[in-house]
Amino acid sequence: MAARGLDLILHRAQVKLCDKLQGVRRPYKEVIDVFQGDLHRAGMKPLTFVRQVLAACVYPPLINSSNLPLDVRQRAQEELGRCVGGSVGSYSATPGIPEIIHSISEFIKRRDGGIPSHPENIYISPGSQWSISNILNVLVNREASPRTGVLIPVPCHNKTVLSITQLGAVAVPYYLSEEQGWALQVEELQRAHESAKGVCNPVALYVINPGNPAGYVQSQKSVLEVIRFAWEKRLFLLVDEVKKLLSSMQAYFKNQMHLYKGTYGCLHVALQLYQDCVYGENCEFVSYKRAVSEMGPPFSGTVELASFHSVSKGFSGECGLRAGYVELVNLDPAVMKYIHTLFSKDACSPVLGQIALNLMTDPPKPGDPSYLLYKQEIEQIRTVLVHSVKKVHEVVNSLPGFSCPPIEGGLFAFPRLHLTPKAIQKAKELGLQPDTFYCTRLLEEGGVFTGPGWEYGQKEGTYHIRFCIAVPQDVMEELLRRLSSFHMTFMKDFS
Amino acid sequence: MKSMSKITLQLQRCARDITNMSQQAVNGVSHRGRVLTLDSMNPNVKRVEYAVRGPIVQRAVQIEKELKEGAKKPFTEVIKANIGDAHAMGQKPITFFRQVLALCSYPALLEDSKFPEDAKQRARRVLEACGGHSIGAYSASQGIECIRQDVARYIEKRDGGIPSNPDNIYLSTGASDAIVTILKLLVCGEGRDRTGVMISIPQYPLYSAALADLGAVQINYYLDEDNCWSLNITELRRALSAAREHCNPRVLCIINPGNPTGQVQSRQCIEDVIRFAKEEHLFLMADEVYQDNVYAEGCQFHSFKKVLFEMGPEYSNTVEMASFHSTSKCYMGECGFRGGYMEVINLDPEVKAQLIKLVSVRLCPPVPGQALLDLVVNPPQPDEPSYATFMKERTAVLSALAEKARLTEQIFNTVPGITCNPVQGAMYTFPRITLPQKAIDKAKELGLVPDMFYCMRLLDEEGICLVPGSGFGQREGTYHFRMTILPPTEKLKVVLQKIREFQLRFTQEFS
């Protein structure tokens, strides 16, 4: 697999430089950068409460500032009280600040309908990819023959694939079914597993739910089938649940429901909000951890699972702070000791990121001074997402040679391009993959920075592009306007 | 909660269907082992140890828990003199840095008149360079461009004008991240061709941990304890030629100022090392995270890059090198921000392309750490409002450390059974302890390395947590511990006193 995501980034840098040097005037003022799942880069605003608390933690004299709401100041004081020496500049314990770990375990427990989560199984790291590569490192035996294999979905975001190959393991692709809304079919898992015979020894199954780049949310039935498959084939389950914007919303509102229990009126409102949150109809995220537990024995006590989460996604979108966590389930305690040592040599995760994570799992409550603004900002993000999901589906499907299934979850659209033979030929002439060619032109002429499908993997002969949908309403409208205009021209040019 | 129980029922229904189908499979399996076991896991990971956060720290945490629960002990707190964490020991952050970072975190504060203009200016500059003007956006994997430019300028200024190319600067999640990244690039080969990496003994155990993890061959070169932990080229040569028998030595790591030993290499020594690296075709890794922590008279920090270039093009055009720096040490002590960078010299362009790919896997280093680094390399200038306070704070921290370094050496050398080299730089002392034979025997009985036994006893009796010398490496038959000089002066005096008392008691007990 060639350099993932690299070419386009370099190309973009070149474009920028080019313009500067040649003074070429483009038909657009600014590039709309939706290449990564980066809310802030795309124009979304950070959550005020989170940033106020972080600022007060960084510069404690602000705790005495009447310009900040009381709950912000109190919260900053609490968070600092948990930092060694009362400073966000000191190291934390290897897995993370103990109170924050505990808070995360409570959050997971609420998310999973009361199924306990044990703090000693949770590790915070600088982003989810960091913990994914640490766990892969434990699983992959470089000296093994045959080589270690890891089943990965196609399409798949490329960082994990890079980690797998860098460790000397083999990535064994299983194809998600685009016709069935990117469903994960067990028959396909079976085929992929079979295909590994004689090539490598598959020890792990990597699942992304909600999907990235494809915006599916696995049905509960599918989740159970995958768990059973992993159990039967003796595969370690690596579950990337980073894009569970849905479930963090659900958990947030569930929390509110709990607090409103006594008040019928409020309960009714909260329930309504909860139901409105779901992107797709009949779509309900269930975590693998919960599913494993609810399946009961023998699965609940034996399926080995690592699930990965992040502060980069969800409402706060604090990608730059670098905080993610892994929850390890049913692992051998002796192996856990080594995992601890492995994480310890990285010292610890950035403390500001840990605090941001905590603020996400334990946000303002009704009655707190910051609650109304917090709720409003979350609502705004939810509205933007719901609007984006609808608009993208509508617009993309209205264009010839472009199609997109409903986006059920996650942060991206992954529409399919039906390119003409002429376009494909031109791409070949330029030594580019067809969708890379499309994306390059879209960047240069349309001023929209997207990712070509080939970098994520796709069925031979199909082409896609990926772009982030967590974008302010006006930016999304502009994006879709530019995309439509460019697409029509492109299709015409290569008809 | 109607909806929640709905999920549970659905799951259970589905699960029953699937479980029924699997029942035969279940019945067929008598005992089911785990997928991930000690036998199936990556054997390299089993060799990884990191003493700084190892067993003694786990014991210290246990004791702290017991104290919290009201247990009676001969002390009321555990003093964690095991880890180079300045803020944990009460050192105050630099006001200016924290002001800028607060402004970056919550830009509405740019309207607050209580923040100085020079802080606001720097915050604006950083925010301008961030996606969406937010420190919450991913940056480029190599780090924010204008910050890399600032780092390059800092290096140029530090090194008397020798040019530094921002393209050769890679920001990282602490220096450790960059060190491991470079090692990943360098380690390859099988069997006798496996990459060998030269590292000082004693060393900072990140190196041994990383080498174990990567399955590289660790090549030990001993620092000379009798000569203030100096580095001898003869010893380098010895280690190298012995290593050539069983591996392919490609890398030479040097920590300057040293950790745990604190020695500051003379300029001559650095030249000799560079010459050696060129002769023997070795990649140089210069860990310079303590570059501002130099205390001893007559000692001065010389950057490897500077010396390399001053040796002329024969060296500066050929020797491949990476130097590392961090925001965790020096006078900043901002460990929790995980800020750092490396500068690579003479790296093959194709290798650089691979390097970019490698760093892109983890997306980017923490942006607050990048912003902090920008301030470290671009601090208040004499004509700026925050300059006076900044200099006052910086000087206070560094002079306190210098005083504590001197005090530590002085006091330890009055204790029978403890000898201590001058703490020329860094943040640690690595004294040698003489253990009575009976103590060594007792340790063996308990299945402990003698200096671990010593440190455990010290922890249990005095509540002082140090790291045994065995965690860093030492000559066979010698024993040491590493203690930080970070506790506030008064507390440090108490710690030194308690260690003295313990040493006398311990020697008495095992005489």
mmCIF file with all atom_site columns, C-alpha atoms in Angstrom, chain A residues 6 36-38 40-41 46 48 51-52 55 57-59 62 67-68 84-85 87-94 129-130 133 137-141 143 159 162-163 166 203 220 224-225 228 231 234-236 254 257 274 284 286 290 294-295 298-299 304 312-313 317-322 330-335 338 340-342 344-352, chain B residues 1 3-4 6-8 10-12 14-15 18-19 21-22 25-26 32-38 40-46 48-50 53 58 83-85 87-88 95 98-99 101-102 104-106 109 112 114-115 131-132 134-139 173 177 206 209-210 213 328-329 333-338 356-358 360-368:
data_model
loop_
_atom_site.group_PDB
_atom_site.id
_atom_site.type_symbol
_atom_site.label_atom_id
_atom_site.label_alt_id
_atom_site.label_comp_id
_atom_site.label_asym_id
_atom_site.label_entity_id
_atom_site.label_seq_id
_atom_site.pdbx_PDB_ins_code
_atom_site.Cartn_x
_atom_site.Cartn_y
_atom_site.Cartn_z
_atom_site.occupancy
_atom_site.B_iso_or_equiv
_atom_site.pdbx_formal_charge
_atom_site.auth_seq_id
_atom_site.auth_comp_id
_atom_site.auth_asym_id
_atom_site.auth_atom_id
_atom_site.pdbx_PDB_model_num
ATOM 1   C CA . LEU A 1 6   ? 0.631   11.762  1.966  1.00 0.00 ? 6   LEU A CA 1
ATOM 2   C CA . GLN A 1 36  ? -9.460  15.195  7.999  1.00 0.00 ? 36  GLN A CA 1
ATOM 3   C CA . GLY A 1 37  ? -12.076 14.640  10.674 1.00 0.00 ? 37  GLY A CA 1
ATOM 4   C CA . ASP A 1 38  ? -11.056 17.928  12.192 1.00 0.00 ? 38  ASP A CA 1
ATOM 5   C CA . HIS A 1 40  ? -12.125 23.087  14.289 1.00 0.00 ? 40  HIS A CA 1
ATOM 6   C CA . ARG A 1 41  ? -10.171 23.237  11.065 1.00 0.00 ? 41  ARG A CA 1
ATOM 7   C CA . PRO A 1 46  ? -14.657 24.675  20.492 1.00 0.00 ? 46  PRO A CA 1
ATOM 8   C CA . THR A 1 48  ? -16.753 27.373  25.636 1.00 0.00 ? 48  THR A CA 1
ATOM 9   C CA . ARG A 1 51  ? -11.816 26.006  26.886 1.00 0.00 ? 51  ARG A CA 1
ATOM 10  C CA . GLN A 1 52  ? -12.579 28.178  29.906 1.00 0.00 ? 52  GLN A CA 1
ATOM 11  C CA . ALA A 1 55  ? -7.442  28.155  30.402 1.00 0.00 ? 55  ALA A CA 1
ATOM 12  C CA . CYS A 1 57  ? -6.059  25.135  34.651 1.00 0.00 ? 57  CYS A CA 1
ATOM 13  C CA . VAL A 1 58  ? -3.180  26.446  32.569 1.00 0.00 ? 58  VAL A CA 1
ATOM 14  C CA . TYR A 1 59  ? -3.142  29.846  34.305 1.00 0.00 ? 59  TYR A CA 1
ATOM 15  C CA . LEU A 1 62  ? -7.961  32.918  36.377 1.00 0.00 ? 62  LEU A CA 1
ATOM 16  C CA . ASN A 1 67  ? -14.965 37.065  34.266 1.00 0.00 ? 67  ASN A CA 1
ATOM 17  C CA . LEU A 1 68  ? -15.279 33.298  34.316 1.00 0.00 ? 68  LEU A CA 1
ATOM 18  C CA . VAL A 1 84  ? 0.511   16.305  41.043 1.00 0.00 ? 84  VAL A CA 1
ATOM 19  C CA . GLY A 1 85  ? 1.860   19.504  42.582 1.00 0.00 ? 85  GLY A CA 1
ATOM 20  C CA . SER A 1 87  ? 0.108   21.860  37.983 1.00 0.00 ? 87  SER A CA 1
ATOM 21  C CA . VAL A 1 88  ? -0.890  20.656  34.528 1.00 0.00 ? 88  VAL A CA 1
ATOM 22  C CA . GLY A 1 89  ? 2.855   20.666  33.840 1.00 0.00 ? 89  GLY A CA 1
ATOM 23  C CA . SER A 1 90  ? 3.635   17.623  35.945 1.00 0.00 ? 90  SER A CA 1
ATOM 24  C CA . TYR A 1 91  ? 3.569   14.049  34.696 1.00 0.00 ? 91  TYR A CA 1
ATOM 25  C CA . SER A 1 92  ? 0.542   11.971  35.550 1.00 0.00 ? 92  SER A CA 1
ATOM 26  C CA . ALA A 1 93  ? 0.415   8.283   36.438 1.00 0.00 ? 93  ALA A CA 1
ATOM 27  C CA . THR A 1 94  ? 1.033   6.097   33.383 1.00 0.00 ? 94  THR A CA 1
ATOM 28  C CA . GLN A 1 129 ? -3.791  5.702   17.258 1.00 0.00 ? 129 GLN A CA 1
ATOM 29  C CA . TRP A 1 130 ? -1.115  5.682   19.962 1.00 0.00 ? 130 TRP A CA 1
ATOM 30  C CA . SER A 1 133 ? -0.223  0.822   17.923 1.00 0.00 ? 133 SER A CA 1
ATOM 31  C CA . ASN A 1 137 ? 2.765   -4.101  19.264 1.00 0.00 ? 137 ASN A CA 1
ATOM 32  C CA . VAL A 1 138 ? 1.839   -6.610  21.962 1.00 0.00 ? 138 VAL A CA 1
ATOM 33  C CA . LEU A 1 139 ? -0.111  -8.767  19.521 1.00 0.00 ? 139 LEU A CA 1
ATOM 34  C CA . VAL A 1 140 ? 2.367   -8.845  16.668 1.00 0.00 ? 140 VAL A CA 1
ATOM 35  C CA . ASN A 1 141 ? 5.241   -11.237 16.962 1.00 0.00 ? 141 ASN A CA 1
ATOM 36  C CA . GLU A 1 143 ? 9.763   -13.228 14.618 1.00 0.00 ? 143 GLU A CA 1
ATOM 37  C CA . LYS A 1 159 ? -3.322  5.074   10.068 1.00 0.00 ? 159 LYS A CA 1
ATOM 38  C CA . LEU A 1 162 ? 0.245   1.806   8.456  1.00 0.00 ? 162 LEU A CA 1
ATOM 39  C CA . SER A 1 163 ? 0.820   0.710   12.059 1.00 0.00 ? 163 SER A CA 1
ATOM 40  C CA . GLN A 1 166 ? 5.211   -1.011  10.151 1.00 0.00 ? 166 GLN A CA 1
ATOM 41  C CA . VAL A 1 203 ? -4.656  -13.172 15.442 1.00 0.00 ? 203 VAL A CA 1
ATOM 42  C CA . GLN A 1 220 ? -26.725 -4.909  16.844 1.00 0.00 ? 220 GLN A CA 1
ATOM 43  C CA . LEU A 1 224 ? -23.120 -9.988  17.751 1.00 0.00 ? 224 LEU A CA 1
ATOM 44  C CA . GLU A 1 225 ? -22.215 -11.929 14.607 1.00 0.00 ? 225 GLU A CA 1
ATOM 45  C CA . ARG A 1 228 ? -19.260 -14.806 17.626 1.00 0.00 ? 228 ARG A CA 1
ATOM 46  C CA . TRP A 1 231 ? -14.762 -16.135 19.352 1.00 0.00 ? 231 TRP A CA 1
ATOM 47  C CA . ARG A 1 234 ? -9.941  -17.166 18.136 1.00 0.00 ? 234 ARG A CA 1
ATOM 48  C CA . LEU A 1 235 ? -9.340  -13.585 17.106 1.00 0.00 ? 235 LEU A CA 1
ATOM 49  C CA . PHE A 1 236 ? -8.513  -10.673 19.372 1.00 0.00 ? 236 PHE A CA 1
ATOM 50  C CA . LYS A 1 254 ? -29.220 9.720   29.083 1.00 0.00 ? 254 LYS A CA 1
ATOM 51  C CA . MET A 1 257 ? -32.707 12.011  31.712 1.00 0.00 ? 257 MET A CA 1
ATOM 52  C CA . TYR A 1 274 ? -32.547 11.822  22.687 1.00 0.00 ? 274 TYR A CA 1
ATOM 53  C CA . GLU A 1 284 ? -28.705 2.454   17.534 1.00 0.00 ? 284 GLU A CA 1
ATOM 54  C CA . VAL A 1 286 ? -24.172 -0.582  20.779 1.00 0.00 ? 286 VAL A CA 1
ATOM 55  C CA . ARG A 1 290 ? -21.737 -4.139  26.033 1.00 0.00 ? 290 ARG A CA 1
ATOM 56  C CA . GLU A 1 294 ? -24.887 -9.163  27.212 1.00 0.00 ? 294 GLU A CA 1
ATOM 57  C CA . MET A 1 295 ? -24.178 -12.270 25.161 1.00 0.00 ? 295 MET A CA 1
ATOM 58  C CA . PRO A 1 298 ? -19.036 -18.345 27.066 1.00 0.00 ? 298 PRO A CA 1
ATOM 59  C CA . PHE A 1 299 ? -18.476 -15.077 25.163 1.00 0.00 ? 299 PHE A CA 1
ATOM 60  C CA . GLU A 1 304 ? -10.611 -10.557 24.331 1.00 0.00 ? 304 GLU A CA 1
ATOM 61  C CA . SER A 1 312 ? -10.728 14.225  18.857 1.00 0.00 ? 312 SER A CA 1
ATOM 62  C CA . LYS A 1 313 ? -14.194 13.337  17.769 1.00 0.00 ? 313 LYS A CA 1
ATOM 63  C CA . GLY A 1 317 ? -13.429 17.896  18.460 1.00 0.00 ? 317 GLY A CA 1
ATOM 64  C CA . GLU A 1 318 ? -10.201 18.606  20.322 1.00 0.00 ? 318 GLU A CA 1
ATOM 65  C CA . CYS A 1 319 ? -7.937  16.715  17.916 1.00 0.00 ? 319 CYS A CA 1
ATOM 66  C CA . GLY A 1 320 ? -4.932  18.894  18.685 1.00 0.00 ? 320 GLY A CA 1
ATOM 67  C CA . LEU A 1 321 ? -4.971  18.111  22.387 1.00 0.00 ? 321 LEU A CA 1
ATOM 68  C CA . ARG A 1 322 ? -4.219  14.446  21.699 1.00 0.00 ? 322 ARG A CA 1
ATOM 69  C CA . ASN A 1 330 ? -10.880 -10.139 29.287 1.00 0.00 ? 330 ASN A CA 1
ATOM 70  C CA . LEU A 1 331 ? -7.128  -9.846  28.903 1.00 0.00 ? 331 LEU A CA 1
ATOM 71  C CA . ASP A 1 332 ? -4.696  -12.173 30.631 1.00 0.00 ? 332 ASP A CA 1
ATOM 72  C CA . PRO A 1 333 ? -3.589  -10.371 33.840 1.00 0.00 ? 333 PRO A CA 1
ATOM 73  C CA . ALA A 1 334 ? 0.012   -11.433 33.234 1.00 0.00 ? 334 ALA A CA 1
ATOM 74  C CA . VAL A 1 335 ? -0.079  -9.774  29.812 1.00 0.00 ? 335 VAL A CA 1
ATOM 75  C CA . TYR A 1 338 ? 3.570   -5.936  30.297 1.00 0.00 ? 338 TYR A CA 1
ATOM 76  C CA . HIS A 1 340 ? 1.425   -1.349  31.643 1.00 0.00 ? 340 HIS A CA 1
ATOM 77  C CA . THR A 1 341 ? 5.209   -1.274  31.287 1.00 0.00 ? 341 THR A CA 1
ATOM 78  C CA . LEU A 1 342 ? 4.918   -0.614  27.566 1.00 0.00 ? 342 LEU A CA 1
ATOM 79  C CA . SER A 1 344 ? 4.972   3.567   31.020 1.00 0.00 ? 344 SER A CA 1
ATOM 80  C CA . LYS A 1 345 ? 7.989   4.113   28.793 1.00 0.00 ? 345 LYS A CA 1
ATOM 81  C CA . ASP A 1 346 ? 5.950   6.779   26.971 1.00 0.00 ? 346 ASP A CA 1
ATOM 82  C CA . ALA A 1 347 ? 5.689   8.563   30.352 1.00 0.00 ? 347 ALA A CA 1
ATOM 83  C CA . CYS A 1 348 ? 2.096   9.760   30.188 1.00 0.00 ? 348 CYS A CA 1
ATOM 84  C CA . SER A 1 349 ? -0.514  11.421  28.025 1.00 0.00 ? 349 SER A CA 1
ATOM 85  C CA . PRO A 1 350 ? -0.660  15.235  27.744 1.00 0.00 ? 350 PRO A CA 1
ATOM 86  C CA . VAL A 1 351 ? -2.448  16.464  30.851 1.00 0.00 ? 351 VAL A CA 1
ATOM 87  C CA . LEU A 1 352 ? -4.574  19.095  29.080 1.00 0.00 ? 352 LEU A CA 1
ATOM 88  C CA . MET B 2 1   ? -35.386 3.879   31.039 1.00 0.00 ? 1   MET B CA 1
ATOM 89  C CA . SER B 2 3   ? -35.043 2.742   25.524 1.00 0.00 ? 3   SER B CA 1
ATOM 90  C CA . MET B 2 4   ? -32.136 1.329   27.453 1.00 0.00 ? 4   MET B CA 1
ATOM 91  C CA . LYS B 2 6   ? -35.111 -2.143  24.864 1.00 0.00 ? 6   LYS B CA 1
ATOM 92  C CA . ILE B 2 7   ? -31.489 -2.458  23.725 1.00 0.00 ? 7   ILE B CA 1
ATOM 93  C CA . THR B 2 8   ? -30.761 -5.062  26.358 1.00 0.00 ? 8   THR B CA 1
ATOM 94  C CA . GLN B 2 10  ? -32.862 -6.992  21.703 1.00 0.00 ? 10  GLN B CA 1
ATOM 95  C CA . LEU B 2 11  ? -29.276 -7.913  22.418 1.00 0.00 ? 11  LEU B CA 1
ATOM 96  C CA . GLN B 2 12  ? -30.248 -10.802 24.585 1.00 0.00 ? 12  GLN B CA 1
ATOM 97  C CA . CYS B 2 14  ? -30.037 -11.872 19.257 1.00 0.00 ? 14  CYS B CA 1
ATOM 98  C CA . ALA B 2 15  ? -27.428 -13.304 21.517 1.00 0.00 ? 15  ALA B CA 1
ATOM 99  C CA . ILE B 2 18  ? -26.466 -16.821 17.939 1.00 0.00 ? 18  ILE B CA 1
ATOM 100 C CA . THR B 2 19  ? -25.478 -18.679 21.079 1.00 0.00 ? 19  THR B CA 1
ATOM 101 C CA . MET B 2 21  ? -26.111 -21.796 16.842 1.00 0.00 ? 21  MET B CA 1
ATOM 102 C CA . SER B 2 22  ? -22.767 -21.855 18.611 1.00 0.00 ? 22  SER B CA 1
ATOM 103 C CA . ALA B 2 25  ? -19.170 -25.355 18.958 1.00 0.00 ? 25  ALA B CA 1
ATOM 104 C CA . VAL B 2 26  ? -19.163 -24.571 22.659 1.00 0.00 ? 26  VAL B CA 1
ATOM 105 C CA . ARG B 2 32  ? -10.379 -22.462 25.882 1.00 0.00 ? 32  ARG B CA 1
ATOM 106 C CA . GLY B 2 33  ? -7.112  -20.605 26.169 1.00 0.00 ? 33  GLY B CA 1
ATOM 107 C CA . ARG B 2 34  ? -6.810  -16.924 25.487 1.00 0.00 ? 34  ARG B CA 1
ATOM 108 C CA . VAL B 2 35  ? -5.630  -15.562 22.149 1.00 0.00 ? 35  VAL B CA 1
ATOM 109 C CA . LEU B 2 36  ? -3.168  -13.191 23.808 1.00 0.00 ? 36  LEU B CA 1
ATOM 110 C CA . THR B 2 37  ? -0.970  -14.995 26.326 1.00 0.00 ? 37  THR B CA 1
ATOM 111 C CA . LEU B 2 38  ? 2.589   -14.737 27.612 1.00 0.00 ? 38  LEU B CA 1
ATOM 112 C CA . SER B 2 40  ? 1.743   -15.747 22.037 1.00 0.00 ? 40  SER B CA 1
ATOM 113 C CA . MET B 2 41  ? 2.547   -12.102 22.767 1.00 0.00 ? 41  MET B CA 1
ATOM 114 C CA . ASN B 2 42  ? 5.398   -10.185 21.201 1.00 0.00 ? 42  ASN B CA 1
ATOM 115 C CA . PRO B 2 43  ? 8.480   -11.529 23.051 1.00 0.00 ? 43  PRO B CA 1
ATOM 116 C CA . ASN B 2 44  ? 10.216  -8.160  22.713 1.00 0.00 ? 44  ASN B CA 1
ATOM 117 C CA . VAL B 2 45  ? 7.569   -6.475  24.824 1.00 0.00 ? 45  VAL B CA 1
ATOM 118 C CA . LYS B 2 46  ? 8.388   -8.891  27.647 1.00 0.00 ? 46  LYS B CA 1
ATOM 119 C CA . VAL B 2 48  ? 10.823  -3.950  28.134 1.00 0.00 ? 48  VAL B CA 1
ATOM 120 C CA . GLU B 2 49  ? 11.552  -2.402  31.519 1.00 0.00 ? 49  GLU B CA 1
ATOM 121 C CA . TYR B 2 50  ? 11.328  1.180   32.606 1.00 0.00 ? 50  TYR B CA 1
ATOM 122 C CA . ARG B 2 53  ? 8.088   4.085   36.723 1.00 0.00 ? 53  ARG B CA 1
ATOM 123 C CA . GLN B 2 58  ? 4.308   0.878   42.358 1.00 0.00 ? 58  GLN B CA 1
ATOM 124 C CA . ILE B 2 83  ? 11.129  11.078  38.580 1.00 0.00 ? 83  ILE B CA 1
ATOM 125 C CA . GLY B 2 84  ? 12.423  14.226  36.897 1.00 0.00 ? 84  GLY B CA 1
ATOM 126 C CA . ASP B 2 85  ? 9.181   16.086  37.452 1.00 0.00 ? 85  ASP B CA 1
ATOM 127 C CA . HIS B 2 87  ? 6.319   20.823  39.120 1.00 0.00 ? 87  HIS B CA 1
ATOM 128 C CA . ALA B 2 88  ? 5.430   17.739  41.120 1.00 0.00 ? 88  ALA B CA 1
ATOM 129 C CA . THR B 2 95  ? 4.214   32.955  34.254 1.00 0.00 ? 95  THR B CA 1
ATOM 130 C CA . ARG B 2 98  ? 1.190   29.978  31.080 1.00 0.00 ? 98  ARG B CA 1
ATOM 131 C CA . GLN B 2 99  ? -0.351  33.318  30.142 1.00 0.00 ? 99  GLN B CA 1
ATOM 132 C CA . LEU B 2 101 ? -1.093  29.149  26.705 1.00 0.00 ? 101 LEU B CA 1
ATOM 133 C CA . ALA B 2 102 ? -4.224  30.338  28.526 1.00 0.00 ? 102 ALA B CA 1
ATOM 134 C CA . CYS B 2 104 ? -4.389  30.122  23.176 1.00 0.00 ? 104 CYS B CA 1
ATOM 135 C CA . SER B 2 105 ? -6.805  27.870  25.071 1.00 0.00 ? 105 SER B CA 1
ATOM 136 C CA . TYR B 2 106 ? -9.522  30.509  25.455 1.00 0.00 ? 106 TYR B CA 1
ATOM 137 C CA . LEU B 2 109 ? -9.066  36.331  27.006 1.00 0.00 ? 109 LEU B CA 1
ATOM 138 C CA . ASP B 2 112 ? -8.708  40.859  28.963 1.00 0.00 ? 112 ASP B CA 1
ATOM 139 C CA . LYS B 2 114 ? -4.825  41.822  32.640 1.00 0.00 ? 114 LYS B CA 1
ATOM 140 C CA . PHE B 2 115 ? -2.718  39.952  30.089 1.00 0.00 ? 115 PHE B CA 1
ATOM 141 C CA . GLY B 2 131 ? -6.418  25.248  11.624 1.00 0.00 ? 131 GLY B CA 1
ATOM 142 C CA . GLY B 2 132 ? -9.603  27.175  12.334 1.00 0.00 ? 132 GLY B CA 1
ATOM 143 C CA . SER B 2 134 ? -7.850  26.661  17.306 1.00 0.00 ? 134 SER B CA 1
ATOM 144 C CA . ILE B 2 135 ? -5.296  24.622  19.245 1.00 0.00 ? 135 ILE B CA 1
ATOM 145 C CA . GLY B 2 136 ? -7.873  21.853  18.963 1.00 0.00 ? 136 GLY B CA 1
ATOM 146 C CA . ALA B 2 137 ? -7.212  21.318  15.269 1.00 0.00 ? 137 ALA B CA 1
ATOM 147 C CA . TYR B 2 138 ? -4.690  18.743  14.054 1.00 0.00 ? 138 TYR B CA 1
ATOM 148 C CA . SER B 2 139 ? -1.454  20.288  12.891 1.00 0.00 ? 139 SER B CA 1
ATOM 149 C CA . THR B 2 173 ? 5.342   14.387  21.834 1.00 0.00 ? 173 THR B CA 1
ATOM 150 C CA . ASP B 2 177 ? 8.691   10.181  21.009 1.00 0.00 ? 177 ASP B CA 1
ATOM 151 C CA . LEU B 2 206 ? 13.932  4.897   27.785 1.00 0.00 ? 206 LEU B CA 1
ATOM 152 C CA . ALA B 2 209 ? 13.276  -0.029  26.835 1.00 0.00 ? 209 ALA B CA 1
ATOM 153 C CA . ALA B 2 210 ? 13.056  1.155   23.227 1.00 0.00 ? 210 ALA B CA 1
ATOM 154 C CA . ASP B 2 213 ? 10.947  -3.260  22.203 1.00 0.00 ? 213 ASP B CA 1
ATOM 155 C CA . SER B 2 328 ? 9.942   18.868  30.179 1.00 0.00 ? 328 SER B CA 1
ATOM 156 C CA . LYS B 2 329 ? 13.252  19.869  31.776 1.00 0.00 ? 329 LYS B CA 1
ATOM 157 C CA . GLY B 2 333 ? 9.705   21.635  33.789 1.00 0.00 ? 333 GLY B CA 1
ATOM 158 C CA . GLU B 2 334 ? 6.491   21.323  31.754 1.00 0.00 ? 334 GLU B CA 1
ATOM 159 C CA . CYS B 2 335 ? 6.473   17.515  31.555 1.00 0.00 ? 335 CYS B CA 1
ATOM 160 C CA . GLY B 2 336 ? 2.675   17.299  31.296 1.00 0.00 ? 336 GLY B CA 1
ATOM 161 C CA . PHE B 2 337 ? 2.583   19.209  28.013 1.00 0.00 ? 337 PHE B CA 1
ATOM 162 C CA . ARG B 2 338 ? 4.649   16.623  26.149 1.00 0.00 ? 338 ARG B CA 1
ATOM 163 C CA . ILE B 2 356 ? 7.307   11.796  7.486  1.00 0.00 ? 356 ILE B CA 1
ATOM 164 C CA . LYS B 2 357 ? 5.250   8.657   6.916  1.00 0.00 ? 357 LYS B CA 1
ATOM 165 C CA . LEU B 2 358 ? 6.263   7.312   10.323 1.00 0.00 ? 358 LEU B CA 1
ATOM 166 C CA . SER B 2 360 ? 2.018   10.725  10.308 1.00 0.00 ? 360 SER B CA 1
ATOM 167 C CA . VAL B 2 361 ? 0.700   7.520   11.883 1.00 0.00 ? 361 VAL B CA 1
ATOM 168 C CA . ARG B 2 362 ? 0.109   9.291   15.175 1.00 0.00 ? 362 ARG B CA 1
ATOM 169 C CA . LEU B 2 363 ? -1.267  12.278  13.289 1.00 0.00 ? 363 LEU B CA 1
ATOM 170 C CA . CYS B 2 364 ? 0.471   15.110  15.125 1.00 0.00 ? 364 CYS B CA 1
ATOM 171 C CA . PRO B 2 365 ? 2.151   16.131  18.389 1.00 0.00 ? 365 PRO B CA 1
ATOM 172 C CA . PRO B 2 366 ? -0.040  17.847  21.008 1.00 0.00 ? 366 PRO B CA 1
ATOM 173 C CA . VAL B 2 367 ? -0.644  21.396  19.866 1.00 0.00 ? 367 VAL B CA 1
ATOM 174 C CA . PRO B 2 368 ? -0.391  22.987  23.335 1.00 0.00 ? 368 PRO B CA 1
#
